[in-house]
Tab-separated table of C-alpha atoms and ligand atoms in Angstrom:
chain	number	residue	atom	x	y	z
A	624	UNK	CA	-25.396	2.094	-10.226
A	625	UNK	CA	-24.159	5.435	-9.125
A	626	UNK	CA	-20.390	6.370	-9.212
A	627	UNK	CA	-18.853	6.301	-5.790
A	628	UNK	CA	-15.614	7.167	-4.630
A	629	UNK	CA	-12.961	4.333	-2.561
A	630	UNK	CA	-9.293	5.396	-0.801
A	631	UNK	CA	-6.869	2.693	-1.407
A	632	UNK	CA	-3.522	2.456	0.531
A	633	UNK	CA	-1.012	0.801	-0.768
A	634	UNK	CA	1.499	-0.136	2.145
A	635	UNK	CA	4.872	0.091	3.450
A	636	UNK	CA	5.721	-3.877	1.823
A	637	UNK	CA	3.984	-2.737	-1.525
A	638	UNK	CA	6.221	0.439	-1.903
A	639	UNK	CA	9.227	-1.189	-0.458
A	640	UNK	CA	9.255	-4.257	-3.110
A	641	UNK	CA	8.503	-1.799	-6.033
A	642	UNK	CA	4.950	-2.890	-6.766
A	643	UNK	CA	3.570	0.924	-6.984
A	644	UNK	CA	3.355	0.531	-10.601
A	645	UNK	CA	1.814	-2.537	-11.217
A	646	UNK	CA	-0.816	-2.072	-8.456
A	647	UNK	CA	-1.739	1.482	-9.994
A	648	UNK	CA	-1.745	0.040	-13.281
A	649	UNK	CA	-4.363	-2.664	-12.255
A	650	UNK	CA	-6.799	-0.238	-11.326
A	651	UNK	CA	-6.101	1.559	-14.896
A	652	UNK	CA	-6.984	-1.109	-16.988
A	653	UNK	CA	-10.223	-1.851	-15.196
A	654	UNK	CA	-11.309	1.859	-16.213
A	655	UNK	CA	-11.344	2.869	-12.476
A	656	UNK	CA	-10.507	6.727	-11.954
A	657	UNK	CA	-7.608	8.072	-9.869
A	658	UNK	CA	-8.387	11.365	-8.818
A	659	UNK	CA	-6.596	11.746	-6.196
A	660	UNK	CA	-2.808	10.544	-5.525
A	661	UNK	CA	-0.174	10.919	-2.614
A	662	UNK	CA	2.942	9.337	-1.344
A	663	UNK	CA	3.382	10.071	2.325
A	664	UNK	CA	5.110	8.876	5.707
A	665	UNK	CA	1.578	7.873	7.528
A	666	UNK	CA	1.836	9.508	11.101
A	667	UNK	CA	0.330	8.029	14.384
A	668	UNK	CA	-2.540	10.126	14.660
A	669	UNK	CA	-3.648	9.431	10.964
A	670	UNK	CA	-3.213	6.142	11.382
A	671	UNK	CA	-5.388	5.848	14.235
A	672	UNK	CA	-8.098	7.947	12.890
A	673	UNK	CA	-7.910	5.637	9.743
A	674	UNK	CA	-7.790	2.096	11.705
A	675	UNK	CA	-10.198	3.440	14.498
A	676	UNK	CA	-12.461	0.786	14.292
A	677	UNK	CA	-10.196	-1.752	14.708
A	678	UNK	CA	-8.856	-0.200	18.249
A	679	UNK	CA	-8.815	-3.165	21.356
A	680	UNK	CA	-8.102	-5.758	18.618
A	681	UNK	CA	-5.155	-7.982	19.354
A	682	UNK	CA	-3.618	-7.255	16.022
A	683	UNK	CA	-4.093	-3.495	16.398
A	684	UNK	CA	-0.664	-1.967	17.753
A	685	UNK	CA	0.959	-4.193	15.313
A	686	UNK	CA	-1.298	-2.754	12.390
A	687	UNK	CA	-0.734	1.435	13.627
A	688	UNK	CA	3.043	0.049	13.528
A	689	UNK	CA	3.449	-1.121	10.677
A	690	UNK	CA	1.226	1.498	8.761
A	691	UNK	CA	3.644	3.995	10.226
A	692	UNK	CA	6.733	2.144	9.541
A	693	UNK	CA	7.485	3.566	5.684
A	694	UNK	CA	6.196	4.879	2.829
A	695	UNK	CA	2.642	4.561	1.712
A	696	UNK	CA	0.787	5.137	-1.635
A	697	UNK	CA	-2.827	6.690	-0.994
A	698	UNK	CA	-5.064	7.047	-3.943
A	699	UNK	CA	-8.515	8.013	-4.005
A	700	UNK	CA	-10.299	5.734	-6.756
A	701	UNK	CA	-13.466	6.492	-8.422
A	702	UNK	CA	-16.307	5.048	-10.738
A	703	UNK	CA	-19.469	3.126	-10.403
A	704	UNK	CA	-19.642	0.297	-7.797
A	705	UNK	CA	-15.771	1.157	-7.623
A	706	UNK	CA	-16.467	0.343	-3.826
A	707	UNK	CA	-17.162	-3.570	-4.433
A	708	UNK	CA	-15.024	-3.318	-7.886
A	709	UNK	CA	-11.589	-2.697	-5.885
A	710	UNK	CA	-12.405	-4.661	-3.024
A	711	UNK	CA	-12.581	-8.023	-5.894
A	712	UNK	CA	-9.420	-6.620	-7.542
A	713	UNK	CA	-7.969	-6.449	-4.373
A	714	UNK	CA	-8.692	-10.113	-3.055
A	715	UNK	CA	-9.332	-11.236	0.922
A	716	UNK	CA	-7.437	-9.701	3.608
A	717	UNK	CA	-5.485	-12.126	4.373
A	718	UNK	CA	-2.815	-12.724	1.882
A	719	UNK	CA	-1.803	-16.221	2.311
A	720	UNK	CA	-5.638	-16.918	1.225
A	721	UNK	CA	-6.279	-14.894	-1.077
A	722	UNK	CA	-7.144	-15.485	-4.332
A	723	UNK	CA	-4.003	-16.006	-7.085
A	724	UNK	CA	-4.982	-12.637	-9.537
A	725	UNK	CA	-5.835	-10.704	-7.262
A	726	UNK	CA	-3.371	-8.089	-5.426
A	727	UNK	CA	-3.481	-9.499	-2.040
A	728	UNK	CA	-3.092	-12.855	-3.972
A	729	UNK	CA	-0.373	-11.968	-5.803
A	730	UNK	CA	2.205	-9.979	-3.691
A	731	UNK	CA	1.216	-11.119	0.167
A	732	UNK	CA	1.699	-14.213	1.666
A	733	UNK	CA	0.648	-12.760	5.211
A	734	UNK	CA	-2.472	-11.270	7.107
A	735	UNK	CA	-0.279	-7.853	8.322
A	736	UNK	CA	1.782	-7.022	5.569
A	737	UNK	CA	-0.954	-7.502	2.923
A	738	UNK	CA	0.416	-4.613	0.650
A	739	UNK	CA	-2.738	-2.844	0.468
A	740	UNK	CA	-6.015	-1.328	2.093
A	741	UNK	CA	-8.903	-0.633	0.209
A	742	UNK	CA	-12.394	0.553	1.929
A	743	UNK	CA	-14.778	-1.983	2.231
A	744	UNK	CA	-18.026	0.081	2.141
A	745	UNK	CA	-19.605	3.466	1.331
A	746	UNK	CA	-19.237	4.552	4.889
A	747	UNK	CA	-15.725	3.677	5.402
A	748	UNK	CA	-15.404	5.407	2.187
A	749	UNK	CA	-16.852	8.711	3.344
A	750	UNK	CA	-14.686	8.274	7.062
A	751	UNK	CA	-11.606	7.078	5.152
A	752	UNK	CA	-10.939	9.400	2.081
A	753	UNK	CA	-11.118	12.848	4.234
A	754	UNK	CA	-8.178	11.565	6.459
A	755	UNK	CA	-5.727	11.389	3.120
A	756	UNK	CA	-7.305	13.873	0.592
A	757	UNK	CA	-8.704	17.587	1.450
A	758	UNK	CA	-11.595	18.233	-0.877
A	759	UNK	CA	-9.064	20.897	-3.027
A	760	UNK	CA	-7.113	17.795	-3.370
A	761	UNK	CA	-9.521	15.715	-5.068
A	762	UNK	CA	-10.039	16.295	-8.815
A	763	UNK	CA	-13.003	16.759	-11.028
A	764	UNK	CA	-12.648	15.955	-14.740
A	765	UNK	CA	-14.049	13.284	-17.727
A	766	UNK	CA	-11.905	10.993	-19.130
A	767	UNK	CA	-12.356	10.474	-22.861
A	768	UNK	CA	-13.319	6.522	-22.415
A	769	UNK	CA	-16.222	7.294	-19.935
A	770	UNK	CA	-18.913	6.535	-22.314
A	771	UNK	CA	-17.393	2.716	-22.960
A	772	UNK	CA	-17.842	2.161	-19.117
B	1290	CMP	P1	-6.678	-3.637	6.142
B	1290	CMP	O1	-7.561	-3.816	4.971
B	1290	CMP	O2	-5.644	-2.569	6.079
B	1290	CMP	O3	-7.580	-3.392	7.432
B	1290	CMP	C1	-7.169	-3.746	8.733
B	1290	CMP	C2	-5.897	-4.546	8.732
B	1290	CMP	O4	-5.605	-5.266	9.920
B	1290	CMP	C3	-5.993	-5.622	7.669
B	1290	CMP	O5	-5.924	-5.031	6.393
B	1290	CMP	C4	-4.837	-6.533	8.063
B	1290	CMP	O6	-3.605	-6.115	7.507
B	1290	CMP	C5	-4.713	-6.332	9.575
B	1290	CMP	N1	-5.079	-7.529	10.331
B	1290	CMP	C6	-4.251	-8.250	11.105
B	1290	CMP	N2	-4.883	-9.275	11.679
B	1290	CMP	C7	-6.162	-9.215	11.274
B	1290	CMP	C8	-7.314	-10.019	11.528
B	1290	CMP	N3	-7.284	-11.081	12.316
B	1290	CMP	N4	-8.474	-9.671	10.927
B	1290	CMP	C9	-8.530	-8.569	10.113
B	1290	CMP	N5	-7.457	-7.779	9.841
B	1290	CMP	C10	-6.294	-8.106	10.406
């Protein structure tokens, strides 16, 4: 399995009920690698670079609202399958289904403020992680543990 890189936004409703920490620190424990980190006010045209796909949905001018509506927590993630691996640790999109344990399942009751984004596939990966993260802003470096991984 090859290591892969995944962008993972943690939301205006995240930050705002002080889940930062606990959502980072899930990642952590799994052995998954932050190597890059930013908190930022999400402007329009980022948003709708980053939710392009989704443009002529009925839910979409509710989505660019509310992804520009406070502060959000990006973080570039990385380690093998990390792709699929955050995607289970992050549960189904909509939070009133999701899965109790996971993050969706755990802090979201709703479908629009599910607390966090996480790309769901290497090529959404590759589109996603340049609109949050210049190259110069992504590290490169071992952690100690990488050989139990
Ligand atoms: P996210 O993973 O950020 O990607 C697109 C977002 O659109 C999704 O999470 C939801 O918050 C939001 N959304 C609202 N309604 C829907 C829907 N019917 N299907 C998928 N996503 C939806």
């Amino acid at each position: 399995m090859p290591k892969e890189k995944t962008l993972v936004l943690i939301k205006p409703d995240g930050v705002l009920k002080r889940h930062i920490g606990e959502i980072m620190n899930r990642f952590e424990r799994k052995g998954l690698k932050i190597i890059g980190l930013k908190m930022l006010n999400v402007k329009i045209d980022i948003a709708e670079r980053h939710y392009s796909e989704h443009k002529g949905k009925p839910f979409y001018n509710d989505l660019i609202e509310y992804i520009t509506s406070g502060p959000v927590v990006a973080m570039a993630l990385e380690g093998i399958d990390s792709i699929a691996i955050v995607r289970k640790l992050v549960g189904s999109t909509d939070g009133s289904k999701a899965e109790p344990g996971t993050i969706r399942g755990d802090f979201s009751m709703s479908i629009n403020l599910n607390t966090i984004h996480a790309s769901d596939s290497q090529k959404s990966a590759e589109y996603e992680i340049p609109i949050f993260f210049s190259n110069g802003e992504l590290l490169d470096f071992k952690m100690p543990d990488e050989k139990y991984m």
